[in-house]
Amino acid sequence: MKHPYRIGVIGYSHNKFDAFEAINIIYEALKLRKAKYENCEVVSGLTDLGISGIAYQVAEKLNMRTIGIACKKAEEHNCFPCDEVFIIGNEWGDETYIFLNYIDELIKVGGGQQSVSEFLAFDGQKE
């Protein structure tokens, strides 16, 4: 059986974005993918902060499974109660390779240096 369509969502974990706009962008993106693929999962960085937290909350409202892929340091923050969790390594970025290879698509909403490097790495590996 083919795995569910896995949508990675990345962006700021701090409040350096317009939350209302981010909610709308993520809601519309996930709603479109759910209509197209039906069986979807949202994959992000485990924390219930910033873009990851918004993505998980929207996914839950759309009855989509939630997957958290993060390093051990994420457990020091408020974590979303994901359906499935993978802890990879101890430092931020240790999980990037696993995260990028786990997902089928990547949605980036704003973001800092790590999300930019993940976006560029994902784009490069899918060509």
Short mmCIF file of N, CA and C in Angstrom, two decimals:
data_model
loop_
_atom_site.label_atom_id
_atom_site.label_comp_id
_atom_site.label_asym_id
_atom_site.label_seq_id
_atom_site.Cartn_x
_atom_site.Cartn_y
_atom_site.Cartn_z
N MET A 1 0.84 -1.19 0.00
CA MET A 1 0.00 0.00 0.00
C MET A 1 0.88 1.25 0.00
N LYS A 2 0.56 2.19 -0.82
CA LYS A 2 1.31 3.44 -0.90
C LYS A 2 1.06 4.27 0.36
N HIS A 3 2.11 4.92 0.81
CA HIS A 3 1.97 5.76 2.00
C HIS A 3 1.09 6.97 1.70
N PRO A 4 0.55 7.60 2.76
CA PRO A 4 -0.24 8.83 2.56
C PRO A 4 0.62 9.91 1.91
N TYR A 5 -0.02 10.88 1.29
CA TYR A 5 0.68 12.01 0.72
C TYR A 5 1.17 12.88 1.88
N ARG A 6 2.47 13.08 1.96
CA ARG A 6 3.09 13.75 3.11
C ARG A 6 3.49 15.18 2.75
N ILE A 7 2.88 16.13 3.44
CA ILE A 7 3.10 17.55 3.18
C ILE A 7 3.95 18.12 4.31
N GLY A 8 5.16 18.52 3.98
CA GLY A 8 6.01 19.18 4.95
C GLY A 8 5.68 20.66 5.00
N VAL A 9 5.66 21.21 6.21
CA VAL A 9 5.39 22.64 6.37
C VAL A 9 6.49 23.23 7.24
N ILE A 10 7.14 24.28 6.72
CA ILE A 10 8.21 24.95 7.46
C ILE A 10 8.02 26.46 7.44
N GLY A 11 8.67 27.13 8.38
CA GLY A 11 8.62 28.59 8.47
C GLY A 11 9.12 29.01 9.84
N TYR A 12 8.84 30.23 10.21
CA TYR A 12 9.29 30.75 11.50
C TYR A 12 8.67 30.00 12.67
N SER A 13 9.47 29.79 13.70
CA SER A 13 8.91 29.25 14.94
C SER A 13 8.65 30.38 15.93
N HIS A 14 9.06 31.60 15.59
CA HIS A 14 8.78 32.77 16.42
C HIS A 14 7.72 33.62 15.73
N ASN A 15 7.27 34.63 16.39
CA ASN A 15 6.16 35.44 15.86
C ASN A 15 6.62 36.53 14.90
N LYS A 16 7.46 36.18 13.93
CA LYS A 16 7.93 37.15 12.94
C LYS A 16 7.12 37.04 11.66
N PHE A 17 5.80 36.92 11.81
CA PHE A 17 4.92 36.79 10.65
C PHE A 17 3.51 37.22 11.05
N ASP A 18 2.68 37.44 10.07
CA ASP A 18 1.28 37.79 10.28
C ASP A 18 0.52 36.48 10.48
N ALA A 19 0.10 36.21 11.71
CA ALA A 19 -0.54 34.93 12.04
C ALA A 19 -1.82 34.71 11.24
N PHE A 20 -2.63 35.75 11.08
CA PHE A 20 -3.88 35.61 10.33
C PHE A 20 -3.60 35.21 8.88
N GLU A 21 -2.63 35.87 8.27
CA GLU A 21 -2.26 35.53 6.89
C GLU A 21 -1.69 34.11 6.81
N ALA A 22 -0.85 33.74 7.77
CA ALA A 22 -0.26 32.40 7.78
C ALA A 22 -1.34 31.33 7.92
N ILE A 23 -2.31 31.55 8.79
CA ILE A 23 -3.41 30.59 8.96
C ILE A 23 -4.16 30.42 7.63
N ASN A 24 -4.46 31.54 6.97
CA ASN A 24 -5.19 31.47 5.69
C ASN A 24 -4.39 30.74 4.62
N ILE A 25 -3.11 31.05 4.51
CA ILE A 25 -2.26 30.40 3.51
C ILE A 25 -2.19 28.90 3.76
N ILE A 26 -1.93 28.52 5.00
CA ILE A 26 -1.80 27.10 5.33
C ILE A 26 -3.13 26.37 5.18
N TYR A 27 -4.22 26.99 5.61
CA TYR A 27 -5.53 26.36 5.47
C TYR A 27 -5.86 26.09 4.01
N GLU A 28 -5.69 27.10 3.16
CA GLU A 28 -6.01 26.92 1.74
C GLU A 28 -5.11 25.87 1.10
N ALA A 29 -3.82 25.90 1.43
CA ALA A 29 -2.88 24.92 0.85
C ALA A 29 -3.24 23.50 1.27
N LEU A 30 -3.52 23.30 2.54
CA LEU A 30 -3.83 21.95 3.02
C LEU A 30 -5.19 21.47 2.52
N LYS A 31 -6.15 22.37 2.46
CA LYS A 31 -7.48 22.01 1.95
C LYS A 31 -7.40 21.55 0.50
N LEU A 32 -6.62 22.28 -0.32
CA LEU A 32 -6.45 21.89 -1.72
C LEU A 32 -5.79 20.52 -1.85
N ARG A 33 -4.76 20.28 -1.05
CA ARG A 33 -4.06 18.99 -1.13
C ARG A 33 -4.93 17.85 -0.65
N LYS A 34 -5.72 18.09 0.39
CA LYS A 34 -6.62 17.04 0.89
C LYS A 34 -7.67 16.69 -0.16
N ALA A 35 -8.17 17.69 -0.87
CA ALA A 35 -9.15 17.44 -1.94
C ALA A 35 -8.52 16.64 -3.07
N LYS A 36 -7.25 16.89 -3.35
CA LYS A 36 -6.58 16.21 -4.45
C LYS A 36 -6.12 14.80 -4.06
N TYR A 37 -5.57 14.65 -2.86
CA TYR A 37 -4.94 13.37 -2.48
C TYR A 37 -5.74 12.57 -1.45
N GLU A 38 -6.71 13.18 -0.81
CA GLU A 38 -7.58 12.55 0.17
C GLU A 38 -6.83 12.11 1.42
N ASN A 39 -5.87 11.19 1.29
CA ASN A 39 -5.15 10.66 2.44
C ASN A 39 -3.83 11.42 2.60
N CYS A 40 -3.84 12.48 3.42
CA CYS A 40 -2.67 13.34 3.59
C CYS A 40 -2.23 13.38 5.04
N GLU A 41 -0.95 13.63 5.22
CA GLU A 41 -0.37 13.86 6.54
C GLU A 41 0.40 15.18 6.50
N VAL A 42 0.38 15.90 7.61
CA VAL A 42 1.15 17.12 7.73
C VAL A 42 2.37 16.82 8.60
N VAL A 43 3.53 17.16 8.06
CA VAL A 43 4.80 16.86 8.71
C VAL A 43 5.50 18.19 8.99
N SER A 44 5.89 18.39 10.25
CA SER A 44 6.60 19.61 10.59
C SER A 44 7.53 19.32 11.76
N GLY A 45 8.00 20.39 12.40
CA GLY A 45 9.07 20.29 13.39
C GLY A 45 8.67 20.01 14.82
N LEU A 46 7.48 19.44 15.05
CA LEU A 46 7.01 18.95 16.33
C LEU A 46 6.53 20.03 17.29
N THR A 47 7.15 21.20 17.29
CA THR A 47 6.76 22.21 18.28
C THR A 47 5.40 22.82 17.95
N ASP A 48 4.71 23.24 18.99
CA ASP A 48 3.42 23.90 18.83
C ASP A 48 3.65 25.41 18.84
N LEU A 49 4.62 25.84 18.05
CA LEU A 49 5.01 27.24 17.96
C LEU A 49 5.01 27.69 16.51
N GLY A 50 4.71 28.94 16.28
CA GLY A 50 4.84 29.53 14.95
C GLY A 50 4.14 28.76 13.86
N ILE A 51 4.81 28.66 12.72
CA ILE A 51 4.23 28.03 11.53
C ILE A 51 3.93 26.55 11.77
N SER A 52 4.82 25.84 12.46
CA SER A 52 4.56 24.42 12.75
C SER A 52 3.27 24.25 13.55
N GLY A 53 3.13 25.05 14.58
CA GLY A 53 1.92 24.97 15.41
C GLY A 53 0.67 25.26 14.62
N ILE A 54 0.72 26.29 13.78
CA ILE A 54 -0.43 26.62 12.93
C ILE A 54 -0.74 25.47 11.98
N ALA A 55 0.30 24.92 11.35
CA ALA A 55 0.09 23.81 10.40
C ALA A 55 -0.57 22.62 11.09
N TYR A 56 -0.10 22.29 12.28
CA TYR A 56 -0.69 21.17 13.02
C TYR A 56 -2.14 21.45 13.42
N GLN A 57 -2.42 22.66 13.87
CA GLN A 57 -3.78 23.00 14.27
C GLN A 57 -4.73 22.96 13.08
N VAL A 58 -4.29 23.47 11.94
CA VAL A 58 -5.12 23.42 10.73
C VAL A 58 -5.31 21.96 10.29
N ALA A 59 -4.24 21.19 10.32
CA ALA A 59 -4.33 19.77 9.94
C ALA A 59 -5.35 19.04 10.81
N GLU A 60 -5.32 19.30 12.09
CA GLU A 60 -6.25 18.66 13.00
C GLU A 60 -7.70 19.03 12.64
N LYS A 61 -7.94 20.32 12.33
CA LYS A 61 -9.29 20.75 11.94
C LYS A 61 -9.74 20.09 10.64
N LEU A 62 -8.79 19.77 9.77
CA LEU A 62 -9.11 19.11 8.50
C LEU A 62 -9.04 17.58 8.60
N ASN A 63 -8.93 17.08 9.82
CA ASN A 63 -8.86 15.64 10.08
C ASN A 63 -7.71 14.95 9.35
N MET A 64 -6.56 15.60 9.38
CA MET A 64 -5.34 15.04 8.77
C MET A 64 -4.41 14.58 9.89
N ARG A 65 -3.69 13.50 9.64
CA ARG A 65 -2.70 13.03 10.62
C ARG A 65 -1.56 14.04 10.72
N THR A 66 -0.95 14.08 11.89
CA THR A 66 0.17 14.98 12.13
C THR A 66 1.41 14.18 12.49
N ILE A 67 2.53 14.57 11.89
CA ILE A 67 3.81 13.89 12.12
C ILE A 67 4.82 14.95 12.55
N GLY A 68 5.54 14.66 13.61
CA GLY A 68 6.59 15.57 14.08
C GLY A 68 7.96 14.95 13.85
N ILE A 69 8.83 15.65 13.17
CA ILE A 69 10.20 15.21 12.97
C ILE A 69 11.09 16.33 13.46
N ALA A 70 11.86 16.05 14.52
CA ALA A 70 12.66 17.10 15.13
C ALA A 70 13.84 16.48 15.88
N CYS A 71 14.76 17.35 16.28
CA CYS A 71 15.87 16.91 17.11
C CYS A 71 15.44 16.91 18.59
N LYS A 72 16.28 16.40 19.44
CA LYS A 72 16.01 16.30 20.87
C LYS A 72 15.68 17.67 21.48
N LYS A 73 16.31 18.74 20.99
CA LYS A 73 16.08 20.08 21.55
C LYS A 73 14.63 20.53 21.43
N ALA A 74 13.89 20.00 20.49
CA ALA A 74 12.48 20.39 20.33
C ALA A 74 11.68 20.03 21.57
N GLU A 75 12.10 18.98 22.27
CA GLU A 75 11.38 18.54 23.46
C GLU A 75 11.49 19.54 24.61
N GLU A 76 12.37 20.54 24.48
CA GLU A 76 12.51 21.59 25.49
C GLU A 76 11.44 22.66 25.32
N HIS A 77 10.65 22.57 24.25
CA HIS A 77 9.62 23.55 23.94
C HIS A 77 8.25 22.90 24.02
N ASN A 78 7.21 23.72 23.90
CA ASN A 78 5.86 23.20 23.87
C ASN A 78 5.68 22.41 22.58
N CYS A 79 5.40 21.12 22.69
CA CYS A 79 5.26 20.26 21.51
C CYS A 79 3.79 19.97 21.23
N PHE A 80 3.46 19.86 19.96
CA PHE A 80 2.12 19.51 19.55
C PHE A 80 1.94 18.00 19.76
N PRO A 81 0.77 17.57 20.20
CA PRO A 81 0.54 16.13 20.39
C PRO A 81 0.33 15.41 19.04
N CYS A 82 1.42 15.26 18.30
CA CYS A 82 1.37 14.65 16.97
C CYS A 82 0.95 13.18 17.04
N ASP A 83 0.40 12.70 15.95
CA ASP A 83 0.03 11.29 15.86
C ASP A 83 1.25 10.39 15.86
N GLU A 84 2.34 10.90 15.31
CA GLU A 84 3.59 10.12 15.25
C GLU A 84 4.75 11.10 15.38
N VAL A 85 5.79 10.68 16.11
CA VAL A 85 6.94 11.55 16.36
C VAL A 85 8.23 10.80 16.08
N PHE A 86 9.17 11.49 15.42
CA PHE A 86 10.51 10.96 15.18
C PHE A 86 11.50 11.96 15.75
N ILE A 87 12.32 11.54 16.71
CA ILE A 87 13.37 12.38 17.26
C ILE A 87 14.67 11.93 16.60
N ILE A 88 15.31 12.87 15.89
CA ILE A 88 16.53 12.57 15.12
C ILE A 88 17.65 13.49 15.60
N GLY A 89 18.65 12.95 16.24
CA GLY A 89 19.81 13.74 16.66
C GLY A 89 19.53 14.65 17.83
N ASN A 90 20.54 15.42 18.19
CA ASN A 90 20.46 16.29 19.36
C ASN A 90 20.38 17.78 19.04
N GLU A 91 20.87 18.19 17.88
CA GLU A 91 20.96 19.61 17.53
C GLU A 91 20.00 19.96 16.40
N TRP A 92 19.55 21.24 16.39
CA TRP A 92 18.70 21.73 15.32
C TRP A 92 19.37 21.45 13.97
N GLY A 93 18.65 20.90 13.06
CA GLY A 93 19.18 20.59 11.74
C GLY A 93 19.58 19.13 11.57
N ASP A 94 19.80 18.42 12.69
CA ASP A 94 20.15 16.99 12.61
C ASP A 94 19.06 16.18 11.92
N GLU A 95 17.83 16.66 12.00
CA GLU A 95 16.67 15.95 11.45
C GLU A 95 16.39 16.29 9.99
N THR A 96 17.06 17.28 9.45
CA THR A 96 16.73 17.81 8.13
C THR A 96 16.72 16.74 7.04
N TYR A 97 17.74 15.92 6.96
CA TYR A 97 17.83 14.90 5.91
C TYR A 97 16.64 13.95 5.97
N ILE A 98 16.32 13.47 7.17
CA ILE A 98 15.19 12.53 7.34
C ILE A 98 13.88 13.23 6.98
N PHE A 99 13.70 14.45 7.47
CA PHE A 99 12.49 15.22 7.19
C PHE A 99 12.28 15.39 5.69
N LEU A 100 13.31 15.84 4.99
CA LEU A 100 13.18 16.10 3.56
C LEU A 100 12.96 14.83 2.74
N ASN A 101 13.49 13.73 3.20
CA ASN A 101 13.28 12.47 2.48
C ASN A 101 11.96 11.80 2.84
N TYR A 102 11.33 12.23 3.91
CA TYR A 102 10.07 11.65 4.37
C TYR A 102 8.87 12.25 3.64
N ILE A 103 9.00 13.51 3.21
CA ILE A 103 7.85 14.22 2.64
C ILE A 103 7.79 14.13 1.11
N ASP A 104 6.59 14.37 0.60
CA ASP A 104 6.37 14.40 -0.85
C ASP A 104 6.36 15.82 -1.40
N GLU A 105 6.05 16.78 -0.55
CA GLU A 105 5.93 18.16 -0.96
C GLU A 105 6.31 19.04 0.22
N LEU A 106 6.82 20.24 -0.06
CA LEU A 106 7.22 21.15 1.00
C LEU A 106 6.56 22.50 0.80
N ILE A 107 5.91 22.98 1.86
CA ILE A 107 5.30 24.30 1.87
C ILE A 107 6.09 25.15 2.85
N LYS A 108 6.58 26.29 2.38
CA LYS A 108 7.35 27.20 3.23
C LYS A 108 6.58 28.50 3.36
N VAL A 109 6.31 28.89 4.61
CA VAL A 109 5.61 30.14 4.89
C VAL A 109 6.56 31.01 5.69
N GLY A 110 7.14 32.01 5.04
CA GLY A 110 8.14 32.85 5.71
C GLY A 110 9.33 32.00 6.13
N GLY A 111 9.98 32.42 7.18
CA GLY A 111 11.01 31.57 7.74
C GLY A 111 12.38 32.19 7.83
N GLY A 112 13.17 31.57 8.66
CA GLY A 112 14.54 32.01 8.89
C GLY A 112 15.53 31.17 8.10
N GLN A 113 16.76 31.20 8.56
CA GLN A 113 17.87 30.57 7.83
C GLN A 113 17.67 29.06 7.65
N GLN A 114 17.24 28.35 8.70
CA GLN A 114 17.10 26.89 8.57
C GLN A 114 16.01 26.54 7.56
N SER A 115 14.88 27.25 7.60
CA SER A 115 13.81 26.92 6.64
C SER A 115 14.22 27.25 5.21
N VAL A 116 15.01 28.29 5.02
CA VAL A 116 15.51 28.61 3.68
C VAL A 116 16.43 27.50 3.19
N SER A 117 17.35 27.04 4.03
CA SER A 117 18.27 25.97 3.61
C SER A 117 17.53 24.66 3.36
N GLU A 118 16.51 24.37 4.18
CA GLU A 118 15.71 23.15 3.95
C GLU A 118 14.95 23.26 2.64
N PHE A 119 14.37 24.42 2.37
CA PHE A 119 13.62 24.62 1.13
C PHE A 119 14.52 24.43 -0.08
N LEU A 120 15.71 25.03 -0.04
CA LEU A 120 16.64 24.90 -1.16
C LEU A 120 17.13 23.45 -1.31
N ALA A 121 17.37 22.77 -0.21
CA ALA A 121 17.81 21.37 -0.28
C ALA A 121 16.70 20.48 -0.84
N PHE A 122 15.46 20.72 -0.44
CA PHE A 122 14.34 19.92 -0.94
C PHE A 122 14.15 20.16 -2.43
N ASP A 123 14.20 21.41 -2.84
CA ASP A 123 14.04 21.76 -4.25
C ASP A 123 15.13 21.09 -5.09
N GLY A 124 16.33 21.08 -4.58
CA GLY A 124 17.43 20.47 -5.32
C GLY A 124 17.34 18.96 -5.42
N GLN A 125 16.80 18.30 -4.42
CA GLN A 125 16.76 16.84 -4.44
C GLN A 125 15.59 16.30 -5.25
N LYS A 126 14.59 17.11 -5.53
CA LYS A 126 13.40 16.64 -6.24
C LYS A 126 13.47 16.87 -7.74
N GLU A 127 14.56 17.47 -8.23
CA GLU A 127 14.66 17.73 -9.67
C GLU A 127 15.16 16.52 -10.41
#
